[in-house]
């Protein structure tokens, strides 16, 4: 896990500037050259890869400057992950502001096209409300947007 002797080397005394990020749960994480570091102790961070021994110690929490540990990464940097995490955090913030907004409508909302009209649409039962299989169902099943219309249901099911 965390090695206290990793910061005693003279070669790692140069301060490094980190970029602020957030984890999927909203906690603070640090980014440096495509590597993501998650908080392990008060001012100590380690690489998010479980098998990697790379560590970071923050000297200034406000300005996000600190030192890299002596252990090197045993994997390649993933630069696309940082932008994906930033986009995910932006979607979560937008949903907190407007809980009726679905992630599938976020792209429409950001483009300025018909996102608001779709967000206000409610699920309505079909004309034959007595048959529950013919009701219009709209929602998420297993992470996928599912929408059953009356035209999707076979009329011979009566």
JSON list of C-alpha atoms in Angstrom, two decimals:
[
{"chain": "A", "resi": 1, "resn": "UNK", "atom": "CA", "xyz": [0.00, 0.00, 0.00]},
{"chain": "A", "resi": 2, "resn": "UNK", "atom": "CA", "xyz": [1.60, 3.26, 1.17]},
{"chain": "A", "resi": 3, "resn": "UNK", "atom": "CA", "xyz": [5.37, 3.36, 1.64]},
{"chain": "A", "resi": 4, "resn": "UNK", "atom": "CA", "xyz": [6.57, 6.11, 4.00]},
{"chain": "A", "resi": 5, "resn": "UNK", "atom": "CA", "xyz": [10.14, 5.80, 2.67]},
{"chain": "A", "resi": 6, "resn": "UNK", "atom": "CA", "xyz": [9.04, 6.54, -0.89]},
{"chain": "A", "resi": 7, "resn": "UNK", "atom": "CA", "xyz": [9.38, 10.29, -0.27]},
{"chain": "A", "resi": 8, "resn": "UNK", "atom": "CA", "xyz": [12.82, 10.26, 1.37]},
{"chain": "A", "resi": 9, "resn": "UNK", "atom": "CA", "xyz": [14.80, 10.15, -1.89]},
{"chain": "A", "resi": 10, "resn": "UNK", "atom": "CA", "xyz": [16.64, 13.31, -2.90]},
{"chain": "A", "resi": 11, "resn": "UNK", "atom": "CA", "xyz": [15.70, 12.91, -6.57]},
{"chain": "A", "resi": 12, "resn": "UNK", "atom": "CA", "xyz": [11.99, 13.66, -5.98]},
{"chain": "A", "resi": 13, "resn": "UNK", "atom": "CA", "xyz": [12.31, 17.03, -4.24]},
{"chain": "A", "resi": 14, "resn": "UNK", "atom": "CA", "xyz": [11.01, 19.10, -7.17]},
{"chain": "A", "resi": 15, "resn": "UNK", "atom": "CA", "xyz": [7.44, 20.36, -6.62]},
{"chain": "A", "resi": 16, "resn": "UNK", "atom": "CA", "xyz": [4.91, 19.18, -9.18]},
{"chain": "A", "resi": 17, "resn": "UNK", "atom": "CA", "xyz": [1.62, 20.87, -10.08]},
{"chain": "A", "resi": 18, "resn": "UNK", "atom": "CA", "xyz": [-1.39, 18.51, -10.22]},
{"chain": "A", "resi": 19, "resn": "UNK", "atom": "CA", "xyz": [-4.79, 18.93, -11.83]},
{"chain": "A", "resi": 20, "resn": "UNK", "atom": "CA", "xyz": [-7.92, 18.54, -9.72]},
{"chain": "A", "resi": 21, "resn": "UNK", "atom": "CA", "xyz": [-10.43, 15.85, -10.61]},
{"chain": "A", "resi": 22, "resn": "UNK", "atom": "CA", "xyz": [-13.25, 13.91, -9.04]},
{"chain": "A", "resi": 23, "resn": "UNK", "atom": "CA", "xyz": [-13.85, 10.19, -8.71]},
{"chain": "A", "resi": 24, "resn": "UNK", "atom": "CA", "xyz": [-17.15, 8.57, -9.66]},
{"chain": "A", "resi": 25, "resn": "UNK", "atom": "CA", "xyz": [-18.27, 8.96, -6.04]},
{"chain": "A", "resi": 26, "resn": "UNK", "atom": "CA", "xyz": [-17.34, 12.65, -6.01]},
{"chain": "A", "resi": 27, "resn": "UNK", "atom": "CA", "xyz": [-14.14, 12.44, -3.96]},
{"chain": "A", "resi": 28, "resn": "UNK", "atom": "CA", "xyz": [-10.99, 14.42, -4.79]},
{"chain": "A", "resi": 29, "resn": "UNK", "atom": "CA", "xyz": [-8.47, 12.85, -7.14]},
{"chain": "A", "resi": 30, "resn": "UNK", "atom": "CA", "xyz": [-5.30, 14.23, -8.74]},
{"chain": "A", "resi": 31, "resn": "UNK", "atom": "CA", "xyz": [-4.16, 14.02, -12.36]},
{"chain": "A", "resi": 32, "resn": "UNK", "atom": "CA", "xyz": [-0.56, 14.26, -13.56]},
{"chain": "A", "resi": 33, "resn": "UNK", "atom": "CA", "xyz": [0.61, 13.40, -17.10]},
{"chain": "A", "resi": 34, "resn": "UNK", "atom": "CA", "xyz": [-2.35, 11.09, -17.75]},
{"chain": "A", "resi": 35, "resn": "UNK", "atom": "CA", "xyz": [-2.12, 9.21, -14.44]},
{"chain": "A", "resi": 36, "resn": "UNK", "atom": "CA", "xyz": [-4.90, 9.36, -11.86]},
{"chain": "A", "resi": 37, "resn": "UNK", "atom": "CA", "xyz": [-4.14, 9.40, -8.13]},
{"chain": "A", "resi": 38, "resn": "UNK", "atom": "CA", "xyz": [-6.80, 8.77, -5.48]},
{"chain": "A", "resi": 39, "resn": "UNK", "atom": "CA", "xyz": [-6.67, 9.82, -1.83]},
{"chain": "A", "resi": 40, "resn": "UNK", "atom": "CA", "xyz": [-5.38, 7.17, 0.58]},
{"chain": "A", "resi": 41, "resn": "UNK", "atom": "CA", "xyz": [-4.56, 9.26, 3.65]},
{"chain": "A", "resi": 42, "resn": "UNK", "atom": "CA", "xyz": [-4.79, 12.92, 4.63]},
{"chain": "A", "resi": 43, "resn": "UNK", "atom": "CA", "xyz": [-2.27, 14.33, 2.11]},
{"chain": "A", "resi": 44, "resn": "UNK", "atom": "CA", "xyz": [-1.08, 11.09, 0.50]},
{"chain": "A", "resi": 45, "resn": "UNK", "atom": "CA", "xyz": [-2.43, 9.80, -2.79]},
{"chain": "A", "resi": 46, "resn": "UNK", "atom": "CA", "xyz": [-1.66, 6.64, -4.75]},
{"chain": "A", "resi": 47, "resn": "UNK", "atom": "CA", "xyz": [-2.27, 5.52, -8.30]},
{"chain": "A", "resi": 48, "resn": "UNK", "atom": "CA", "xyz": [-5.81, 4.33, -9.01]},
{"chain": "A", "resi": 49, "resn": "UNK", "atom": "CA", "xyz": [-4.49, 1.08, -10.53]},
{"chain": "A", "resi": 50, "resn": "UNK", "atom": "CA", "xyz": [-4.45, -1.49, -7.72]},
{"chain": "A", "resi": 51, "resn": "UNK", "atom": "CA", "xyz": [-1.20, -3.13, -8.81]},
{"chain": "A", "resi": 52, "resn": "UNK", "atom": "CA", "xyz": [0.68, 0.17, -9.29]},
{"chain": "A", "resi": 53, "resn": "UNK", "atom": "CA", "xyz": [2.90, 1.43, -6.45]},
{"chain": "A", "resi": 54, "resn": "UNK", "atom": "CA", "xyz": [3.22, 5.07, -7.62]},
{"chain": "A", "resi": 55, "resn": "UNK", "atom": "CA", "xyz": [2.44, 7.60, -4.88]},
{"chain": "A", "resi": 56, "resn": "UNK", "atom": "CA", "xyz": [2.07, 11.36, -4.39]},
{"chain": "A", "resi": 57, "resn": "UNK", "atom": "CA", "xyz": [2.33, 13.59, -1.32]},
{"chain": "A", "resi": 58, "resn": "UNK", "atom": "CA", "xyz": [0.73, 17.04, -1.41]},
{"chain": "A", "resi": 59, "resn": "UNK", "atom": "CA", "xyz": [2.72, 19.94, 0.04]},
{"chain": "A", "resi": 60, "resn": "UNK", "atom": "CA", "xyz": [0.09, 22.62, -0.63]},
{"chain": "A", "resi": 61, "resn": "UNK", "atom": "CA", "xyz": [-3.52, 21.43, -0.73]},
{"chain": "A", "resi": 62, "resn": "UNK", "atom": "CA", "xyz": [-4.89, 24.79, -1.95]},
{"chain": "A", "resi": 63, "resn": "UNK", "atom": "CA", "xyz": [-2.60, 25.04, -4.99]},
{"chain": "A", "resi": 64, "resn": "UNK", "atom": "CA", "xyz": [-2.35, 21.25, -5.55]},
{"chain": "A", "resi": 65, "resn": "UNK", "atom": "CA", "xyz": [1.43, 21.13, -5.54]},
{"chain": "A", "resi": 66, "resn": "UNK", "atom": "CA", "xyz": [3.36, 18.20, -4.17]},
{"chain": "A", "resi": 67, "resn": "UNK", "atom": "CA", "xyz": [6.02, 15.58, -4.79]},
{"chain": "A", "resi": 68, "resn": "UNK", "atom": "CA", "xyz": [6.00, 12.28, -6.62]},
{"chain": "A", "resi": 69, "resn": "UNK", "atom": "CA", "xyz": [7.16, 9.18, -4.77]},
{"chain": "A", "resi": 70, "resn": "UNK", "atom": "CA", "xyz": [10.16, 7.12, -5.82]},
{"chain": "A", "resi": 71, "resn": "UNK", "atom": "CA", "xyz": [8.03, 4.25, -7.16]},
{"chain": "A", "resi": 72, "resn": "UNK", "atom": "CA", "xyz": [7.27, 4.44, -10.88]},
{"chain": "A", "resi": 73, "resn": "UNK", "atom": "CA", "xyz": [4.07, 3.47, -12.67]},
{"chain": "A", "resi": 74, "resn": "UNK", "atom": "CA", "xyz": [3.90, -0.07, -14.05]},
{"chain": "A", "resi": 75, "resn": "UNK", "atom": "CA", "xyz": [1.29, 0.81, -16.70]},
{"chain": "A", "resi": 76, "resn": "UNK", "atom": "CA", "xyz": [0.73, 3.33, -19.48]},
{"chain": "A", "resi": 77, "resn": "UNK", "atom": "CA", "xyz": [-0.95, 6.71, -19.04]},
{"chain": "A", "resi": 78, "resn": "UNK", "atom": "CA", "xyz": [-4.57, 7.05, -20.17]},
{"chain": "A", "resi": 79, "resn": "UNK", "atom": "CA", "xyz": [-5.21, 10.62, -21.30]},
{"chain": "A", "resi": 80, "resn": "UNK", "atom": "CA", "xyz": [-8.76, 9.97, -22.54]},
{"chain": "A", "resi": 81, "resn": "UNK", "atom": "CA", "xyz": [-9.87, 8.87, -19.08]},
{"chain": "A", "resi": 82, "resn": "UNK", "atom": "CA", "xyz": [-9.44, 12.39, -17.67]},
{"chain": "A", "resi": 83, "resn": "UNK", "atom": "CA", "xyz": [-11.78, 13.97, -20.21]},
{"chain": "A", "resi": 84, "resn": "UNK", "atom": "CA", "xyz": [-14.28, 11.13, -19.73]},
{"chain": "A", "resi": 85, "resn": "UNK", "atom": "CA", "xyz": [-14.28, 11.71, -15.97]},
{"chain": "A", "resi": 86, "resn": "UNK", "atom": "CA", "xyz": [-14.79, 15.44, -16.49]},
{"chain": "A", "resi": 87, "resn": "UNK", "atom": "CA", "xyz": [-17.75, 14.78, -18.80]},
{"chain": "A", "resi": 88, "resn": "UNK", "atom": "CA", "xyz": [-19.28, 12.35, -16.32]},
{"chain": "A", "resi": 89, "resn": "UNK", "atom": "CA", "xyz": [-18.99, 14.92, -13.53]},
{"chain": "A", "resi": 90, "resn": "UNK", "atom": "CA", "xyz": [-20.63, 17.56, -15.75]},
{"chain": "A", "resi": 91, "resn": "UNK", "atom": "CA", "xyz": [-23.59, 15.26, -16.44]},
{"chain": "A", "resi": 92, "resn": "UNK", "atom": "CA", "xyz": [-24.00, 14.52, -12.73]},
{"chain": "A", "resi": 93, "resn": "UNK", "atom": "CA", "xyz": [-24.03, 18.24, -11.90]},
{"chain": "A", "resi": 94, "resn": "UNK", "atom": "CA", "xyz": [-26.65, 18.91, -14.60]},
{"chain": "A", "resi": 95, "resn": "UNK", "atom": "CA", "xyz": [-28.87, 16.11, -13.28]},
{"chain": "A", "resi": 96, "resn": "UNK", "atom": "CA", "xyz": [-28.60, 17.48, -9.73]},
{"chain": "A", "resi": 97, "resn": "UNK", "atom": "CA", "xyz": [-29.90, 20.83, -11.01]},
{"chain": "A", "resi": 98, "resn": "UNK", "atom": "CA", "xyz": [-32.74, 19.26, -13.02]},
{"chain": "A", "resi": 99, "resn": "UNK", "atom": "CA", "xyz": [-33.62, 15.74, -11.74]},
{"chain": "A", "resi": 100, "resn": "UNK", "atom": "CA", "xyz": [-36.21, 15.21, -14.51]},
{"chain": "A", "resi": 101, "resn": "UNK", "atom": "CA", "xyz": [-33.47, 15.32, -17.13]},
{"chain": "A", "resi": 102, "resn": "UNK", "atom": "CA", "xyz": [-32.31, 11.89, -18.33]},
{"chain": "A", "resi": 103, "resn": "UNK", "atom": "CA", "xyz": [-28.71, 11.19, -19.41]},
{"chain": "A", "resi": 104, "resn": "UNK", "atom": "CA", "xyz": [-29.97, 10.29, -22.90]},
{"chain": "A", "resi": 105, "resn": "UNK", "atom": "CA", "xyz": [-31.34, 13.83, -23.21]},
{"chain": "A", "resi": 106, "resn": "UNK", "atom": "CA", "xyz": [-28.18, 15.54, -21.99]},
{"chain": "A", "resi": 107, "resn": "UNK", "atom": "CA", "xyz": [-26.72, 15.76, -25.50]},
{"chain": "A", "resi": 108, "resn": "UNK", "atom": "CA", "xyz": [-29.90, 17.38, -26.82]},
{"chain": "A", "resi": 109, "resn": "UNK", "atom": "CA", "xyz": [-29.90, 19.83, -23.92]},
{"chain": "A", "resi": 110, "resn": "UNK", "atom": "CA", "xyz": [-26.27, 20.82, -24.49]},
{"chain": "A", "resi": 111, "resn": "UNK", "atom": "CA", "xyz": [-26.85, 21.26, -28.22]},
{"chain": "A", "resi": 112, "resn": "UNK", "atom": "CA", "xyz": [-29.77, 23.60, -27.54]},
{"chain": "A", "resi": 113, "resn": "UNK", "atom": "CA", "xyz": [-32.26, 21.46, -29.42]},
{"chain": "A", "resi": 114, "resn": "UNK", "atom": "CA", "xyz": [-35.56, 20.10, -28.08]},
{"chain": "A", "resi": 115, "resn": "UNK", "atom": "CA", "xyz": [-34.14, 18.78, -24.78]},
{"chain": "A", "resi": 116, "resn": "UNK", "atom": "CA", "xyz": [-36.53, 20.73, -22.54]},
{"chain": "A", "resi": 117, "resn": "UNK", "atom": "CA", "xyz": [-39.64, 19.53, -24.39]},
{"chain": "A", "resi": 118, "resn": "UNK", "atom": "CA", "xyz": [-38.59, 15.90, -24.03]},
{"chain": "A", "resi": 119, "resn": "UNK", "atom": "CA", "xyz": [-37.75, 16.33, -20.36]},
{"chain": "A", "resi": 120, "resn": "UNK", "atom": "CA", "xyz": [-41.30, 17.45, -19.54]},
{"chain": "A", "resi": 121, "resn": "UNK", "atom": "CA", "xyz": [-42.97, 14.47, -21.27]},
{"chain": "A", "resi": 122, "resn": "UNK", "atom": "CA", "xyz": [-44.73, 12.06, -18.90]},
{"chain": "A", "resi": 123, "resn": "UNK", "atom": "CA", "xyz": [-45.59, 8.38, -19.28]},
{"chain": "A", "resi": 124, "resn": "UNK", "atom": "CA", "xyz": [-49.24, 8.05, -20.29]},
{"chain": "A", "resi": 125, "resn": "UNK", "atom": "CA", "xyz": [-51.38, 4.93, -20.45]},
{"chain": "A", "resi": 126, "resn": "UNK", "atom": "CA", "xyz": [-52.66, 3.87, -23.85]},
{"chain": "A", "resi": 127, "resn": "UNK", "atom": "CA", "xyz": [-56.31, 4.07, -24.94]},
{"chain": "A", "resi": 128, "resn": "UNK", "atom": "CA", "xyz": [-56.96, 0.52, -23.73]},
{"chain": "A", "resi": 129, "resn": "UNK", "atom": "CA", "xyz": [-55.84, 1.12, -20.15]},
{"chain": "A", "resi": 130, "resn": "UNK", "atom": "CA", "xyz": [-57.44, -2.15, -18.99]},
{"chain": "A", "resi": 131, "resn": "UNK", "atom": "CA", "xyz": [-54.70, -4.21, -20.64]},
{"chain": "A", "resi": 132, "resn": "UNK", "atom": "CA", "xyz": [-51.47, -3.54, -18.76]},
{"chain": "A", "resi": 133, "resn": "UNK", "atom": "CA", "xyz": [-49.31, -4.96, -21.56]},
{"chain": "A", "resi": 134, "resn": "UNK", "atom": "CA", "xyz": [-50.57, -2.26, -23.92]},
{"chain": "A", "resi": 135, "resn": "UNK", "atom": "CA", "xyz": [-49.64, 0.60, -21.58]},
{"chain": "A", "resi": 136, "resn": "UNK", "atom": "CA", "xyz": [-46.91, 2.86, -22.82]},
{"chain": "A", "resi": 137, "resn": "UNK", "atom": "CA", "xyz": [-43.80, 2.18, -20.76]},
{"chain": "A", "resi": 138, "resn": "UNK", "atom": "CA", "xyz": [-40.85, 4.46, -20.75]},
{"chain": "A", "resi": 139, "resn": "UNK", "atom": "CA", "xyz": [-37.78, 3.99, -18.58]},
{"chain": "A", "resi": 140, "resn": "UNK", "atom": "CA", "xyz": [-34.38, 2.47, -18.10]},
{"chain": "A", "resi": 141, "resn": "UNK", "atom": "CA", "xyz": [-33.83, -1.28, -17.97]},
{"chain": "A", "resi": 142, "resn": "UNK", "atom": "CA", "xyz": [-30.32, -2.53, -17.30]},
{"chain": "A", "resi": 143, "resn": "UNK", "atom": "CA", "xyz": [-28.84, 0.86, -18.17]},
{"chain": "A", "resi": 144, "resn": "UNK", "atom": "CA", "xyz": [-30.56, 0.98, -21.60]},
{"chain": "A", "resi": 145, "resn": "UNK", "atom": "CA", "xyz": [-33.35, 3.34, -22.56]},
{"chain": "A", "resi": 146, "resn": "UNK", "atom": "CA", "xyz": [-36.42, 1.23, -23.34]},
{"chain": "A", "resi": 147, "resn": "UNK", "atom": "CA", "xyz": [-39.56, 2.62, -24.91]},
{"chain": "A", "resi": 148, "resn": "UNK", "atom": "CA", "xyz": [-42.51, 0.43, -25.84]},
{"chain": "A", "resi": 149, "resn": "UNK", "atom": "CA", "xyz": [-45.12, 2.07, -28.06]},
{"chain": "A", "resi": 150, "resn": "UNK", "atom": "CA", "xyz": [-48.49, 0.68, -29.00]},
{"chain": "A", "resi": 151, "resn": "UNK", "atom": "CA", "xyz": [-47.14, 0.14, -32.51]},
{"chain": "A", "resi": 152, "resn": "UNK", "atom": "CA", "xyz": [-44.43, -2.14, -31.09]},
{"chain": "A", "resi": 153, "resn": "UNK", "atom": "CA", "xyz": [-46.99, -4.54, -29.55]},
{"chain": "A", "resi": 154, "resn": "UNK", "atom": "CA", "xyz": [-48.50, -7.21, -31.78]},
{"chain": "A", "resi": 155, "resn": "UNK", "atom": "CA", "xyz": [-52.30, -6.64, -32.16]},
{"chain": "A", "resi": 156, "resn": "UNK", "atom": "CA", "xyz": [-52.98, -10.41, -32.17]},
{"chain": "A", "resi": 157, "resn": "UNK", "atom": "CA", "xyz": [-52.04, -10.66, -28.45]},
{"chain": "A", "resi": 158, "resn": "UNK", "atom": "CA", "xyz": [-55.66, -9.94, -27.38]}
]
